[in-house]
Amino acid sequence: MSKVDNMLEYIGEDLPTCKRAYKLKVAKNALVKLSLKSSGYTEKEVTLQGNKKQMAWVQAN
């Protein structure tokens, strides 16, 4: 299990893209953002089940 896996918690799928969406389990700071971005994640608004919109981390590609 990588360091990034320990920072994220699965919250569902982004309906338009079918990408897995995650929320942070740790406080967001510059080091956390850098680790996630270097691991291929990006923060964006996603639409979850029930048309619930929220900011989440998803795979960039």
PDB file of C-alpha atoms in Angstrom:
ATOM      1  CA  MET A   1       0.000   0.000   0.000  1.00  0.00           C
ATOM      2  CA  SER A   2       1.505   3.321  -1.021  1.00  0.00           C
ATOM      3  CA  LYS A   3       1.619   6.551   0.929  1.00  0.00           C
ATOM      4  CA  VAL A   4      -1.012   8.036  -1.399  1.00  0.00           C
ATOM      5  CA  ASP A   5      -3.399   5.128  -0.697  1.00  0.00           C
ATOM      6  CA  ASN A   6      -3.251   6.019   2.995  1.00  0.00           C
ATOM      7  CA  MET A   7      -4.290   9.624   2.238  1.00  0.00           C
ATOM      8  CA  LEU A   8      -7.417   8.851   0.211  1.00  0.00           C
ATOM      9  CA  GLU A   9     -10.837   7.373   0.944  1.00  0.00           C
ATOM     10  CA  TYR A  10     -13.096   6.116  -1.867  1.00  0.00           C
ATOM     11  CA  ILE A  11     -16.407   8.037  -2.045  1.00  0.00           C
ATOM     12  CA  GLY A  12     -17.887   6.820  -5.345  1.00  0.00           C
ATOM     13  CA  GLU A  13     -17.620   7.287  -9.099  1.00  0.00           C
ATOM     14  CA  ASP A  14     -17.809  10.479 -11.114  1.00  0.00           C
ATOM     15  CA  LEU A  15     -20.895   9.733 -13.229  1.00  0.00           C
ATOM     16  CA  PRO A  16     -19.879  11.563 -16.460  1.00  0.00           C
ATOM     17  CA  THR A  17     -16.359  10.035 -16.589  1.00  0.00           C
ATOM     18  CA  CYS A  18     -16.823   6.796 -14.571  1.00  0.00           C
ATOM     19  CA  LYS A  19     -13.583   7.590 -12.706  1.00  0.00           C
ATOM     20  CA  ARG A  20     -13.208   6.609  -9.061  1.00  0.00           C
ATOM     21  CA  ALA A  21     -13.479   9.635  -6.759  1.00  0.00           C
ATOM     22  CA  TYR A  22     -11.684  10.008  -3.430  1.00  0.00           C
ATOM     23  CA  LYS A  23     -11.707  12.398  -0.492  1.00  0.00           C
ATOM     24  CA  LEU A  24      -8.717  13.177   1.685  1.00  0.00           C
ATOM     25  CA  LYS A  25      -8.338  11.404   5.021  1.00  0.00           C
ATOM     26  CA  VAL A  26      -5.592  13.846   6.058  1.00  0.00           C
ATOM     27  CA  ALA A  27      -5.338  17.631   6.242  1.00  0.00           C
ATOM     28  CA  LYS A  28      -4.686  19.255   2.867  1.00  0.00           C
ATOM     29  CA  ASN A  29      -1.332  21.006   2.692  1.00  0.00           C
ATOM     30  CA  ALA A  30       1.320  21.649   0.051  1.00  0.00           C
ATOM     31  CA  LEU A  31       3.127  18.319   0.626  1.00  0.00           C
ATOM     32  CA  VAL A  32      -0.108  16.305   0.355  1.00  0.00           C
ATOM     33  CA  LYS A  33      -1.106  18.124  -2.851  1.00  0.00           C
ATOM     34  CA  LEU A  34       2.363  17.578  -4.347  1.00  0.00           C
ATOM     35  CA  SER A  35       2.304  13.850  -3.483  1.00  0.00           C
ATOM     36  CA  LEU A  36      -1.117  13.380  -5.055  1.00  0.00           C
ATOM     37  CA  LYS A  37      -0.316  15.364  -8.188  1.00  0.00           C
ATOM     38  CA  SER A  38       2.972  13.508  -8.693  1.00  0.00           C
ATOM     39  CA  SER A  39       1.051  10.226  -8.358  1.00  0.00           C
ATOM     40  CA  GLY A  40      -1.332  11.213 -11.155  1.00  0.00           C
ATOM     41  CA  TYR A  41      -4.293  12.612  -9.222  1.00  0.00           C
ATOM     42  CA  THR A  42      -6.081  15.904  -9.789  1.00  0.00           C
ATOM     43  CA  GLU A  43      -8.679  17.732  -7.713  1.00  0.00           C
ATOM     44  CA  LYS A  44     -11.940  18.547  -9.473  1.00  0.00           C
ATOM     45  CA  GLU A  45     -15.672  18.848  -8.930  1.00  0.00           C
ATOM     46  CA  VAL A  46     -17.352  15.498  -9.501  1.00  0.00           C
ATOM     47  CA  THR A  47     -20.978  14.383  -9.791  1.00  0.00           C
ATOM     48  CA  LEU A  48     -21.728  11.368  -7.612  1.00  0.00           C
ATOM     49  CA  GLN A  49     -24.796   9.131  -7.280  1.00  0.00           C
ATOM     50  CA  GLY A  50     -27.948  11.191  -6.790  1.00  0.00           C
ATOM     51  CA  ASN A  51     -26.444  14.151  -8.690  1.00  0.00           C
ATOM     52  CA  LYS A  52     -24.469  15.135  -5.584  1.00  0.00           C
ATOM     53  CA  LYS A  53     -21.637  17.472  -6.600  1.00  0.00           C
ATOM     54  CA  GLN A  54     -18.478  17.851  -4.530  1.00  0.00           C
ATOM     55  CA  MET A  55     -14.746  18.395  -4.842  1.00  0.00           C
ATOM     56  CA  ALA A  56     -12.786  15.157  -4.991  1.00  0.00           C
ATOM     57  CA  TRP A  57      -9.504  13.689  -6.149  1.00  0.00           C
ATOM     58  CA  VAL A  58      -9.557  11.567  -9.339  1.00  0.00           C
ATOM     59  CA  GLN A  59      -6.945   9.992 -11.615  1.00  0.00           C
ATOM     60  CA  ALA A  60      -5.841  12.670 -14.088  1.00  0.00           C
ATOM     61  CA  ASN A  61      -5.644  10.418 -17.148  1.00  0.00           C
TER      62      ASN A  61
END
